[in-house]
PDB file of N, CA and C in Angstrom:
ATOM      1  N   UNK L  26       0.816  -1.192   0.000  1.00 63.00           N
ATOM      2  CA  UNK L  26       0.000   0.000   0.000  1.00 63.00           C
ATOM      3  C   UNK L  26       0.860   1.257   0.000  1.00 63.00           C
ATOM      4  N   UNK L  27       1.967   1.245   0.793  1.00 66.00           N
ATOM      5  CA  UNK L  27       2.854   2.407   0.838  1.00 66.00           C
ATOM      6  C   UNK L  27       3.467   2.695  -0.516  1.00 66.00           C
ATOM      7  N   UNK L  28       3.842   1.659  -1.217  1.00 66.00           N
ATOM      8  CA  UNK L  28       4.449   1.855  -2.530  1.00 66.00           C
ATOM      9  C   UNK L  28       3.470   2.505  -3.495  1.00 66.00           C
ATOM     10  N   UNK L  29       2.193   2.153  -3.387  1.00 60.00           N
ATOM     11  CA  UNK L  29       1.175   2.763  -4.251  1.00 60.00           C
ATOM     12  C   UNK L  29       1.055   4.255  -3.964  1.00 60.00           C
ATOM     13  N   UNK L  30       1.135   4.652  -2.699  1.00 61.00           N
ATOM     14  CA  UNK L  30       1.060   6.075  -2.334  1.00 61.00           C
ATOM     15  C   UNK L  30       2.276   6.816  -2.860  1.00 61.00           C
ATOM     16  N   UNK L  31       3.441   6.219  -2.738  1.00 58.00           N
ATOM     17  CA  UNK L  31       4.671   6.844  -3.233  1.00 58.00           C
ATOM     18  C   UNK L  31       4.604   7.010  -4.746  1.00 58.00           C
ATOM     19  N   UNK L  32       4.171   5.968  -5.451  1.00 60.00           N
ATOM     20  CA  UNK L  32       4.071   6.041  -6.914  1.00 60.00           C
ATOM     21  C   UNK L  32       3.062   7.104  -7.323  1.00 60.00           C
ATOM     22  N   UNK L  33       1.934   7.163  -6.652  1.00 56.00           N
ATOM     23  CA  UNK L  33       0.929   8.184  -6.962  1.00 56.00           C
ATOM     24  C   UNK L  33       1.472   9.586  -6.725  1.00 56.00           C
ATOM     25  N   UNK L  34       2.270   9.738  -5.690  1.00 57.00           N
ATOM     26  CA  UNK L  34       2.873  11.045  -5.406  1.00 57.00           C
ATOM     27  C   UNK L  34       3.810  11.463  -6.533  1.00 57.00           C
ATOM     28  N   UNK L  35       4.623  10.524  -7.002  1.00 56.00           N
ATOM     29  CA  UNK L  35       5.524  10.836  -8.102  1.00 56.00           C
ATOM     30  C   UNK L  35       4.763  11.131  -9.383  1.00 56.00           C
ATOM     31  N   UNK L  36       3.730  10.379  -9.646  1.00 55.00           N
ATOM     32  CA  UNK L  36       2.933  10.628 -10.845  1.00 55.00           C
ATOM     33  C   UNK L  36       2.224  11.969 -10.774  1.00 55.00           C
ATOM     34  N   UNK L  37       1.755  12.343  -9.612  1.00 57.00           N
ATOM     35  CA  UNK L  37       1.104  13.646  -9.450  1.00 57.00           C
ATOM     36  C   UNK L  37       2.104  14.774  -9.682  1.00 57.00           C
ATOM     37  N   UNK L  38       3.335  14.559  -9.285  1.00 56.00           N
ATOM     38  CA  UNK L  38       4.364  15.571  -9.484  1.00 56.00           C
ATOM     39  C   UNK L  38       4.718  15.731 -10.957  1.00 56.00           C
ATOM     40  N   UNK L  39       4.433  14.740 -11.761  1.00 56.00           N
ATOM     41  CA  UNK L  39       4.788  14.778 -13.171  1.00 56.00           C
ATOM     42  C   UNK L  39       3.703  15.398 -14.045  1.00 56.00           C
ATOM     43  N   UNK L  40       2.612  15.807 -13.469  1.00 52.00           N
ATOM     44  CA  UNK L  40       1.575  16.443 -14.267  1.00 52.00           C
ATOM     45  C   UNK L  40       1.968  17.877 -14.559  1.00 52.00           C
ATOM     46  N   UNK L  41       1.316  18.474 -15.558  1.00 53.00           N
ATOM     47  CA  UNK L  41       1.653  19.857 -15.890  1.00 53.00           C
ATOM     48  C   UNK L  41       1.129  20.779 -14.801  1.00 53.00           C
ATOM     49  N   UNK L  42       1.965  21.735 -14.412  1.00 48.00           N
ATOM     50  CA  UNK L  42       1.639  22.673 -13.340  1.00 48.00           C
ATOM     51  C   UNK L  42       1.644  24.092 -13.889  1.00 48.00           C
ATOM     52  N   UNK L  43       0.925  25.003 -13.249  1.00 49.00           N
ATOM     53  CA  UNK L  43       1.077  26.406 -13.611  1.00 49.00           C
ATOM     54  C   UNK L  43       2.504  26.857 -13.308  1.00 49.00           C
ATOM     55  N   UNK L  44       2.936  27.976 -13.897  1.00 45.00           N
ATOM     56  CA  UNK L  44       4.311  28.434 -13.727  1.00 45.00           C
ATOM     57  C   UNK L  44       4.695  28.692 -12.275  1.00 45.00           C
ATOM     58  N   UNK L  45       3.762  29.118 -11.454  1.00 45.00           N
ATOM     59  CA  UNK L  45       4.121  29.430 -10.076  1.00 45.00           C
ATOM     60  C   UNK L  45       4.213  28.203  -9.183  1.00 45.00           C
ATOM     61  N   UNK L  46       3.807  27.061  -9.667  1.00 46.00           N
ATOM     62  CA  UNK L  46       3.938  25.812  -8.910  1.00 46.00           C
ATOM     63  C   UNK L  46       4.796  24.879  -9.742  1.00 46.00           C
ATOM     64  N   UNK L  47       6.053  24.761  -9.366  1.00 46.00           N
ATOM     65  CA  UNK L  47       6.983  23.963 -10.154  1.00 46.00           C
ATOM     66  C   UNK L  47       7.366  22.700  -9.420  1.00 46.00           C
ATOM     67  N   UNK L  48       7.535  21.666 -10.172  1.00 45.00           N
ATOM     68  CA  UNK L  48       8.017  20.408  -9.647  1.00 45.00           C
ATOM     69  C   UNK L  48       9.384  20.155 -10.253  1.00 45.00           C
ATOM     70  N   UNK L  49      10.303  19.600  -9.513  1.00 43.00           N
ATOM     71  CA  UNK L  49      11.609  19.294 -10.100  1.00 43.00           C
ATOM     72  C   UNK L  49      11.524  18.261 -11.218  1.00 43.00           C
ATOM     73  N   UNK L  50      10.396  17.583 -11.309  1.00 44.00           N
ATOM     74  CA  UNK L  50      10.237  16.573 -12.345  1.00 44.00           C
ATOM     75  C   UNK L  50       9.710  17.149 -13.653  1.00 44.00           C
ATOM     76  N   UNK L  51       9.113  18.336 -13.596  1.00 45.00           N
ATOM     77  CA  UNK L  51       8.438  18.848 -14.796  1.00 45.00           C
ATOM     78  C   UNK L  51       9.108  20.050 -15.419  1.00 45.00           C
ATOM     79  N   UNK L  52      10.029  20.711 -14.743  1.00 44.00           N
ATOM     80  CA  UNK L  52      10.630  21.921 -15.293  1.00 44.00           C
ATOM     81  C   UNK L  52      12.106  21.967 -14.943  1.00 44.00           C
ATOM     82  N   UNK L  53      12.900  22.593 -15.788  1.00 47.00           N
ATOM     83  CA  UNK L  53      14.299  22.775 -15.421  1.00 47.00           C
ATOM     84  C   UNK L  53      14.386  23.706 -14.218  1.00 47.00           C
ATOM     85  N   UNK L  54      15.484  23.634 -13.518  1.00 48.00           N
ATOM     86  CA  UNK L  54      15.655  24.453 -12.321  1.00 48.00           C
ATOM     87  C   UNK L  54      15.481  25.921 -12.698  1.00 48.00           C
ATOM     88  N   UNK L  55      14.630  26.600 -11.969  1.00 49.00           N
ATOM     89  CA  UNK L  55      14.418  28.013 -12.195  1.00 49.00           C
ATOM     90  C   UNK L  55      13.319  28.317 -13.185  1.00 49.00           C
ATOM     91  N   UNK L  56      12.957  27.420 -14.017  1.00 49.00           N
ATOM     92  CA  UNK L  56      11.880  27.648 -14.970  1.00 49.00           C
ATOM     93  C   UNK L  56      12.325  28.483 -16.152  1.00 49.00           C
ATOM     94  N   UNK L  57      11.419  28.704 -17.086  1.00 50.00           N
ATOM     95  CA  UNK L  57      11.783  29.380 -18.322  1.00 50.00           C
ATOM     96  C   UNK L  57      12.098  30.858 -18.152  1.00 50.00           C
ATOM     97  N   UNK L  58      11.592  31.524 -17.119  1.00 49.00           N
ATOM     98  CA  UNK L  58      11.852  32.949 -16.939  1.00 49.00           C
ATOM     99  C   UNK L  58      13.307  33.259 -16.665  1.00 49.00           C
ATOM    100  N   UNK L  59      14.010  32.323 -16.074  1.00 46.00           N
ATOM    101  CA  UNK L  59      15.413  32.527 -15.732  1.00 46.00           C
ATOM    102  C   UNK L  59      16.262  32.704 -16.981  1.00 46.00           C
ATOM    103  N   UNK L  60      15.986  31.946 -18.009  1.00 46.00           N
ATOM    104  CA  UNK L  60      16.790  32.024 -19.229  1.00 46.00           C
ATOM    105  C   UNK L  60      16.724  33.413 -19.844  1.00 46.00           C
ATOM    106  N   UNK L  61      15.606  34.090 -19.709  1.00 50.00           N
ATOM    107  CA  UNK L  61      15.473  35.432 -20.270  1.00 50.00           C
ATOM    108  C   UNK L  61      16.215  36.464 -19.430  1.00 50.00           C
ATOM    109  N   UNK L  62      16.418  36.228 -18.153  1.00 55.00           N
ATOM    110  CA  UNK L  62      17.068  37.186 -17.281  1.00 55.00           C
ATOM    111  C   UNK L  62      18.581  37.033 -17.244  1.00 55.00           C
ATOM    112  N   UNK L  63      19.084  35.908 -17.574  1.00 72.00           N
ATOM    113  CA  UNK L  63      20.514  35.643 -17.434  1.00 72.00           C
ATOM    114  C   UNK L  63      21.422  36.589 -18.211  1.00 72.00           C
ATOM    115  N   UNK L  64      21.151  36.906 -19.477  1.00 81.00           N
ATOM    116  CA  UNK L  64      22.076  37.807 -20.169  1.00 81.00           C
ATOM    117  C   UNK L  64      22.221  39.155 -19.472  1.00 81.00           C
ATOM    118  N   UNK L  65      21.134  39.737 -19.021  1.00 81.00           N
ATOM    119  CA  UNK L  65      21.214  41.022 -18.320  1.00 81.00           C
ATOM    120  C   UNK L  65      21.952  40.870 -16.996  1.00 81.00           C
ATOM    121  N   UNK L  66      21.665  39.797 -16.273  1.00 83.00           N
ATOM    122  CA  UNK L  66      22.351  39.560 -14.998  1.00 83.00           C
ATOM    123  C   UNK L  66      23.839  39.334 -15.214  1.00 83.00           C
ATOM    124  N   UNK L  67      24.169  38.592 -16.244  1.00 87.00           N
ATOM    125  CA  UNK L  67      25.580  38.338 -16.541  1.00 87.00           C
ATOM    126  C   UNK L  67      26.300  39.625 -16.916  1.00 87.00           C
ATOM    127  N   UNK L  68      25.634  40.482 -17.668  1.00 91.00           N
ATOM    128  CA  UNK L  68      26.235  41.756 -18.054  1.00 91.00           C
ATOM    129  C   UNK L  68      26.441  42.646 -16.824  1.00 91.00           C
ATOM    130  N   UNK L  69      25.438  42.683 -15.962  1.00 92.00           N
ATOM    131  CA  UNK L  69      25.542  43.484 -14.732  1.00 92.00           C
ATOM    132  C   UNK L  69      26.638  42.932 -13.838  1.00 92.00           C
ATOM    133  N   UNK L  70      26.684  41.607 -13.700  1.00 92.00           N
ATOM    134  CA  UNK L  70      27.720  40.988 -12.867  1.00 92.00           C
ATOM    135  C   UNK L  70      29.108  41.302 -13.412  1.00 92.00           C
ATOM    136  N   UNK L  71      29.266  41.243 -14.726  1.00 93.00           N
ATOM    137  CA  UNK L  71      30.555  41.569 -15.339  1.00 93.00           C
ATOM    138  C   UNK L  71      30.977  42.996 -15.054  1.00 93.00           C
ATOM    139  N   UNK L  72      30.018  43.915 -15.124  1.00 95.00           N
ATOM    140  CA  UNK L  72      30.326  45.316 -14.851  1.00 95.00           C
ATOM    141  C   UNK L  72      30.706  45.522 -13.381  1.00 95.00           C
ATOM    142  N   UNK L  73      29.994  44.865 -12.480  1.00 96.00           N
ATOM    143  CA  UNK L  73      30.312  44.956 -11.052  1.00 96.00           C
ATOM    144  C   UNK L  73      31.688  44.348 -10.790  1.00 96.00           C
ATOM    145  N   UNK L  74      31.969  43.233 -11.426  1.00 96.00           N
ATOM    146  CA  UNK L  74      33.260  42.565 -11.238  1.00 96.00           C
ATOM    147  C   UNK L  74      34.415  43.446 -11.697  1.00 96.00           C
ATOM    148  N   UNK L  75      34.244  44.140 -12.820  1.00 96.00           N
ATOM    149  CA  UNK L  75      35.294  45.039 -13.311  1.00 96.00           C
ATOM    150  C   UNK L  75      35.548  46.156 -12.305  1.00 96.00           C
ATOM    151  N   UNK L  76      34.477  46.746 -11.789  1.00 96.00           N
ATOM    152  CA  UNK L  76      34.636  47.829 -10.809  1.00 96.00           C
ATOM    153  C   UNK L  76      35.343  47.326  -9.562  1.00 96.00           C
ATOM    154  N   UNK L  77      34.890  46.200  -9.028  1.00 97.00           N
ATOM    155  CA  UNK L  77      35.464  45.683  -7.779  1.00 97.00           C
ATOM    156  C   UNK L  77      36.926  45.294  -7.970  1.00 97.00           C
ATOM    157  N   UNK L  78      37.231  44.578  -9.020  1.00 95.00           N
ATOM    158  CA  UNK L  78      38.606  44.102  -9.195  1.00 95.00           C
ATOM    159  C   UNK L  78      39.558  45.221  -9.609  1.00 95.00           C
ATOM    160  N   UNK L  79      39.045  46.230 -10.305  1.00 97.00           N
ATOM    161  CA  UNK L  79      39.888  47.359 -10.707  1.00 97.00           C
ATOM    162  C   UNK L  79      40.142  48.323  -9.561  1.00 97.00           C
ATOM    163  N   UNK L  80      39.241  48.360  -8.595  1.00 97.00           N
ATOM    164  CA  UNK L  80      39.313  49.338  -7.513  1.00 97.00           C
ATOM    165  C   UNK L  80      39.187  48.676  -6.139  1.00 97.00           C
ATOM    166  N   UNK L  81      39.694  47.473  -6.015  1.00 97.00           N
ATOM    167  CA  UNK L  81      39.478  46.694  -4.788  1.00 97.00           C
ATOM    168  C   UNK L  81      39.920  47.456  -3.540  1.00 97.00           C
ATOM    169  N   UNK L  82      41.104  48.025  -3.555  1.00 96.00           N
ATOM    170  CA  UNK L  82      41.602  48.761  -2.392  1.00 96.00           C
ATOM    171  C   UNK L  82      40.736  49.963  -2.054  1.00 96.00           C
ATOM    172  N   UNK L  83      40.309  50.696  -3.064  1.00 97.00           N
ATOM    173  CA  UNK L  83      39.477  51.877  -2.843  1.00 97.00           C
ATOM    174  C   UNK L  83      38.098  51.487  -2.299  1.00 97.00           C
ATOM    175  N   UNK L  84      37.544  50.400  -2.802  1.00 97.00           N
ATOM    176  CA  UNK L  84      36.243  49.945  -2.312  1.00 97.00           C
ATOM    177  C   UNK L  84      36.367  49.490  -0.861  1.00 97.00           C
ATOM    178  N   UNK L  85      37.436  48.808  -0.538  1.00 97.00           N
ATOM    179  CA  UNK L  85      37.648  48.391   0.851  1.00 97.00           C
ATOM    180  C   UNK L  85      37.733  49.612   1.762  1.00 97.00           C
ATOM    181  N   UNK L  86      38.435  50.629   1.312  1.00 98.00           N
ATOM    182  CA  UNK L  86      38.537  51.856   2.114  1.00 98.00           C
ATOM    183  C   UNK L  86      37.172  52.524   2.258  1.00 98.00           C
ATOM    184  N   UNK L  87      36.376  52.519   1.199  1.00 97.00           N
ATOM    185  CA  UNK L  87      35.018  53.077   1.268  1.00 97.00           C
ATOM    186  C   UNK L  87      34.153  52.297   2.259  1.00 97.00           C
ATOM    187  N   UNK L  88      34.328  50.985   2.307  1.00 97.00           N
ATOM    188  CA  UNK L  88      33.571  50.175   3.265  1.00 97.00           C
ATOM    189  C   UNK L  88      33.963  50.559   4.687  1.00 97.00           C
ATOM    190  N   UNK L  89      35.265  50.692   4.939  1.00 97.00           N
ATOM    191  CA  UNK L  89      35.747  51.088   6.261  1.00 97.00           C
ATOM    192  C   UNK L  89      35.190  52.465   6.636  1.00 97.00           C
ATOM    193  N   UNK L  90      35.144  53.379   5.666  1.00 97.00           N
ATOM    194  CA  UNK L  90      34.680  54.746   5.913  1.00 97.00           C
ATOM    195  C   UNK L  90      33.161  54.861   5.993  1.00 97.00           C
ATOM    196  N   UNK L  91      32.448  53.787   5.700  1.00 96.00           N
ATOM    197  CA  UNK L  91      30.986  53.839   5.729  1.00 96.00           C
ATOM    198  C   UNK L  91      30.374  54.342   4.444  1.00 96.00           C
ATOM    199  N   UNK L  92      31.156  54.373   3.388  1.00 96.00           N
ATOM    200  CA  UNK L  92      30.677  54.809   2.075  1.00 96.00           C
ATOM    201  C   UNK L  92      31.733  55.621   1.365  1.00 96.00           C
ATOM    202  N   UNK L  93      31.517  55.838   0.090  1.00 97.00           N
ATOM    203  CA  UNK L  93      32.458  56.596  -0.716  1.00 97.00           C
ATOM    204  C   UNK L  93      32.117  56.475  -2.179  1.00 97.00           C
ATOM    205  N   UNK L  94      32.813  57.214  -3.030  1.00 97.00           N
ATOM    206  CA  UNK L  94      32.441  57.262  -4.443  1.00 97.00           C
ATOM    207  C   UNK L  94      32.595  55.942  -5.195  1.00 97.00           C
ATOM    208  N   UNK L  95      33.625  55.186  -4.902  1.00 97.00           N
ATOM    209  CA  UNK L  95      33.831  53.933  -5.637  1.00 97.00           C
ATOM    210  C   UNK L  95      32.794  52.895  -5.213  1.00 97.00           C
ATOM    211  N   UNK L  96      32.544  52.806  -3.914  1.00 97.00           N
ATOM    212  CA  UNK L  96      31.524  51.885  -3.421  1.00 97.00           C
ATOM    213  C   UNK L  96      30.140  52.291  -3.943  1.00 97.00           C
ATOM    214  N   UNK L  97      29.876  53.581  -3.993  1.00 97.00           N
ATOM    215  CA  UNK L  97      28.597  54.062  -4.524  1.00 97.00           C
ATOM    216  C   UNK L  97      28.448  53.668  -5.993  1.00 97.00           C
ATOM    217  N   UNK L  98      29.517  53.801  -6.758  1.00 96.00           N
ATOM    218  CA  UNK L  98      29.474  53.391  -8.163  1.00 96.00           C
ATOM    219  C   UNK L  98      29.225  51.908  -8.319  1.00 96.00           C
ATOM    220  N   UNK L  99      29.853  51.096  -7.470  1.00 96.00           N
ATOM    221  CA  UNK L  99      29.632  49.648  -7.524  1.00 96.00           C
ATOM    222  C   UNK L  99      28.199  49.311  -7.146  1.00 96.00           C
ATOM    223  N   UNK L 100      27.672  50.010  -6.155  1.00 96.00           N
ATOM    224  CA  UNK L 100      26.285  49.772  -5.742  1.00 96.00           C
ATOM    225  C   UNK L 100      25.304  50.221  -6.825  1.00 96.00           C
ATOM    226  N   UNK L 101      25.610  51.325  -7.476  1.00 96.00           N
ATOM    227  CA  UNK L 101      24.773  51.775  -8.599  1.00 96.00           C
ATOM    228  C   UNK L 101      24.740  50.720  -9.694  1.00 96.00           C
ATOM    229  N   UNK L 102      25.899  50.210 -10.037  1.00 96.00           N
ATOM    230  CA  UNK L 102      26.007  49.207 -11.097  1.00 96.00           C
ATOM    231  C   UNK L 102      25.299  47.913 -10.713  1.00 96.00           C
ATOM    232  N   UNK L 103      25.400  47.537  -9.436  1.00 95.00           N
ATOM    233  CA  UNK L 103      24.750  46.309  -8.966  1.00 95.00           C
ATOM    234  C   UNK L 103      23.241  46.475  -8.837  1.00 95.00           C
ATOM    235  N   UNK L 104      22.766  47.711  -8.813  1.00 95.00           N
ATOM    236  CA  UNK L 104      21.335  47.955  -8.704  1.00 95.00           C
ATOM    237  C   UNK L 104      20.821  47.906  -7.276  1.00 95.00           C
ATOM    238  N   UNK L 105      21.663  48.254  -6.313  1.00 95.00           N
ATOM    239  CA  UNK L 105      21.241  48.254  -4.918  1.00 95.00           C
ATOM    240  C   UNK L 105      20.408  49.511  -4.678  1.00 95.00           C
ATOM    241  N   UNK L 106      19.182  49.355  -4.197  1.00 96.00           N
ATOM    242  CA  UNK L 106      18.326  50.524  -3.956  1.00 96.00           C
ATOM    243  C   UNK L 106      18.942  51.471  -2.921  1.00 96.00           C
ATOM    244  N   UNK L 107      18.755  52.764  -3.123  1.00 95.00           N
ATOM    245  CA  UNK L 107      19.313  53.767  -2.210  1.00 95.00           C
ATOM    246  C   UNK L 107      18.879  53.527  -0.759  1.00 95.00           C
ATOM    247  N   UNK L 108      17.639  53.131  -0.569  1.00 95.00           N
ATOM    248  CA  UNK L 108      17.111  52.921   0.781  1.00 95.00           C
ATOM    249  C   UNK L 108      17.802  51.766   1.506  1.00 95.00           C
ATOM    250  N   UNK L 109      18.398  50.835   0.769  1.00 95.00           N
ATOM    251  CA  UNK L 109      19.044  49.661   1.370  1.00 95.00           C
ATOM    252  C   UNK L 109      20.534  49.846   1.619  1.00 95.00           C
ATOM    253  N   UNK L 110      21.117  50.894   1.099  1.00 96.00           N
ATOM    254  CA  UNK L 110      22.574  50.996   1.077  1.00 96.00           C
ATOM    255  C   UNK L 110      23.221  51.104   2.451  1.00 96.00           C
ATOM    256  N   UNK L 111      22.643  51.854   3.348  1.00 96.00           N
ATOM    257  CA  UNK L 111      23.249  51.996   4.683  1.00 96.00           C
ATOM    258  C   UNK L 111      23.328  50.641   5.387  1.00 96.00           C
ATOM    259  N   UNK L 112      22.262  49.861   5.290  1.00 96.00           N
ATOM    260  CA  UNK L 112      22.260  48.533   5.907  1.00 96.00           C
ATOM    261  C   UNK L 112      23.283  47.626   5.228  1.00 96.00           C
ATOM    262  N   UNK L 113      23.404  47.734   3.927  1.00 96.00           N
ATOM    263  CA  UNK L 113      24.365  46.885   3.198  1.00 96.00           C
ATOM    264  C   UNK L 113      25.801  47.235   3.562  1.00 96.00           C
ATOM    265  N   UNK L 114      26.079  48.524   3.741  1.00 97.00           N
ATOM    266  CA  UNK L 114      27.434  48.928   4.142  1.00 97.00           C
ATOM    267  C   UNK L 114      27.756  48.351   5.519  1.00 97.00           C
ATOM    268  N   UNK L 115      26.802  48.391   6.431  1.00 97.00           N
ATOM    269  CA  UNK L 115      27.026  47.790   7.751  1.00 97.00           C
ATOM    270  C   UNK L 115      27.300  46.293   7.638  1.00 97.00           C
ATOM    271  N   UNK L 116      26.569  45.613   6.772  1.00 95.00           N
ATOM    272  CA  UNK L 116      26.818  44.181   6.569  1.00 95.00           C
ATOM    273  C   UNK L 116      28.207  43.946   5.993  1.00 95.00           C
ATOM    274  N   UNK L 117      28.606  44.796   5.056  1.00 96.00           N
ATOM    275  CA  UNK L 117      29.937  44.642   4.461  1.00 96.00           C
ATOM    276  C   UNK L 117      31.027  44.930   5.477  1.00 96.00           C
ATOM    277  N   UNK L 118      30.777  45.875   6.387  1.00 97.00           N
ATOM    278  CA  UNK L 118      31.763  46.149   7.435  1.00 97.00           C
ATOM    279  C   UNK L 118      31.931  44.941   8.356  1.00 97.00           C
ATOM    280  N   UNK L 119      30.831  44.267   8.650  1.00 96.00           N
ATOM    281  CA  UNK L 119      30.909  43.062   9.495  1.00 96.00           C
ATOM    282  C   UNK L 119      31.683  41.939   8.814  1.00 96.00           C
ATOM    283  N   UNK L 120      31.554  41.841   7.496  1.00 95.00           N
ATOM    284  CA  UNK L 120      32.216  40.766   6.746  1.00 95.00           C
ATOM    285  C   UNK L 120      33.492  41.250   6.060  1.00 95.00           C
ATOM    286  N   UNK L 121      34.066  42.321   6.564  1.00 96.00           N
ATOM    287  CA  UNK L 121      35.197  42.968   5.910  1.00 96.00           C
ATOM    288  C   UNK L 121      36.362  42.017   5.650  1.00 96.00           C
ATOM    289  N   UNK L 122      36.684  41.173   6.609  1.00 95.00           N
ATOM    290  CA  UNK L 122      37.807  40.240   6.441  1.00 95.00           C
ATOM    291  C   UNK L 122      37.645  39.340   5.234  1.00 95.00           C
ATOM    292  N   UNK L 123      36.436  38.913   4.988  1.00 95.00           N
ATOM    293  CA  UNK L 123      36.161  38.072   3.827  1.00 95.00           C
ATOM    294  C   UNK L 123      36.403  38.828   2.530  1.00 95.00           C
ATOM    295  N   UNK L 124      35.906  40.067   2.476  1.00 95.00           N
ATOM    296  CA  UNK L 124      36.041  40.860   1.246  1.00 95.00           C
ATOM    297  C   UNK L 124      37.467  41.337   1.029  1.00 95.00           C
ATOM    298  N   UNK L 125      38.195  41.511   2.120  1.00 95.00           N
ATOM    299  CA  UNK L 125      39.579  41.952   2.029  1.00 95.00           C
ATOM    300  C   UNK L 125      40.435  40.909   1.310  1.00 95.00           C
ATOM    301  N   UNK L 126      40.148  39.657   1.563  1.00 94.00           N
ATOM    302  CA  UNK L 126      40.955  38.593   0.970  1.00 94.00           C
ATOM    303  C   UNK L 126      40.316  37.964  -0.267  1.00 94.00           C
ATOM    304  N   UNK L 127      39.074  38.341  -0.581  1.00 95.00           N
ATOM    305  CA  UNK L 127      38.368  37.677  -1.676  1.00 95.00           C
ATOM    306  C   UNK L 127      37.464  38.660  -2.422  1.00 95.00           C
ATOM    307  N   UNK L 128      37.978  39.315  -3.470  1.00 96.00           N
ATOM    308  CA  UNK L 128      37.155  40.257  -4.217  1.00 96.00           C
ATOM    309  C   UNK L 128      35.913  39.606  -4.832  1.00 96.00           C
ATOM    310  N   UNK L 129      35.995  38.329  -5.171  1.00 94.00           N
ATOM    311  CA  UNK L 129      34.848  37.623  -5.736  1.00 94.00           C
ATOM    312  C   UNK L 129      33.683  37.559  -4.759  1.00 94.00           C
ATOM    313  N   UNK L 130      33.988  37.435  -3.472  1.00 95.00           N
ATOM    314  CA  UNK L 130      32.929  37.425  -2.461  1.00 95.00           C
ATOM    315  C   UNK L 130      32.246  38.782  -2.393  1.00 95.00           C
ATOM    316  N   UNK L 131      33.004  39.857  -2.583  1.00 96.00           N
ATOM    317  CA  UNK L 131      32.416  41.202  -2.586  1.00 96.00           C
ATOM    318  C   UNK L 131      31.521  41.378  -3.812  1.00 96.00           C
ATOM    319  N   UNK L 132      31.959  40.890  -4.942  1.00 96.00           N
ATOM    320  CA  UNK L 132      31.122  40.942  -6.157  1.00 96.00           C
ATOM    321  C   UNK L 132      29.818  40.198  -5.912  1.00 96.00           C
ATOM    322  N   UNK L 133      29.908  39.014  -5.350  1.00 94.00           N
ATOM    323  CA  UNK L 133      28.723  38.213  -5.089  1.00 94.00           C
ATOM    324  C   UNK L 133      27.780  38.935  -4.119  1.00 94.00           C
ATOM    325  N   UNK L 134      28.329  39.524  -3.068  1.00 94.00           N
ATOM    326  CA  UNK L 134      27.495  40.248  -2.101  1.00 94.00           C
ATOM    327  C   UNK L 134      26.776  41.404  -2.775  1.00 94.00           C
ATOM    328  N   UNK L 135      27.478  42.165  -3.571  1.00 95.00           N
ATOM    329  CA  UNK L 135      26.845  43.291  -4.271  1.00 95.00           C
ATOM    330  C   UNK L 135      25.738  42.806  -5.206  1.00 95.00           C
ATOM    331  N   UNK L 136      25.981  41.701  -5.876  1.00 94.00           N
ATOM    332  CA  UNK L 136      24.963  41.158  -6.797  1.00 94.00           C
ATOM    333  C   UNK L 136      23.738  40.655  -6.032  1.00 94.00           C
ATOM    334  N   UNK L 137      23.966  40.042  -4.889  1.00 93.00           N
ATOM    335  CA  UNK L 137      22.842  39.529  -4.091  1.00 93.00           C
ATOM    336  C   UNK L 137      22.021  40.693  -3.554  1.00 93.00           C
ATOM    337  N   UNK L 138      22.693  41.739  -3.103  1.00 91.00           N
ATOM    338  CA  UNK L 138      21.997  42.899  -2.562  1.00 91.00           C
ATOM    339  C   UNK L 138      21.263  43.673  -3.662  1.00 91.00           C
ATOM    340  N   UNK L 139      21.771  43.611  -4.884  1.00 89.00           N
ATOM    341  CA  UNK L 139      21.177  44.353  -6.004  1.00 89.00           C
ATOM    342  C   UNK L 139      19.946  43.691  -6.555  1.00 89.00           C
ATOM    343  N   UNK L 140      19.390  44.313  -7.566  1.00 81.00           N
ATOM    344  CA  UNK L 140      18.165  43.793  -8.182  1.00 81.00           C
ATOM    345  C   UNK L 140      18.444  43.271  -9.557  1.00 81.00           C
TER     346      UNK L 140
END
């Protein structure tokens, strides 16, 4: 009897679902909307990465100072809303050691905070 319930559960998961209800059996990870967003996200990430890696020392100093022109430019490029920036700078100050030794982690943080 248990096996019948398990099989029915798997079969139910394989039916077609609306876009907002996804099953790992019926759609690729992330669904079709992700494929349309990736080029823009990749372009934005590339731009943020160039800023961070070209100005890593200056951005670190801006984080220590609680803000500055290079960090503001990186946040603009990442799409971080103005209302969120003060909180994000505080988070970056807490994780400063990580960003000091790993510019890629700073790029990732900016991208996660951005839109």
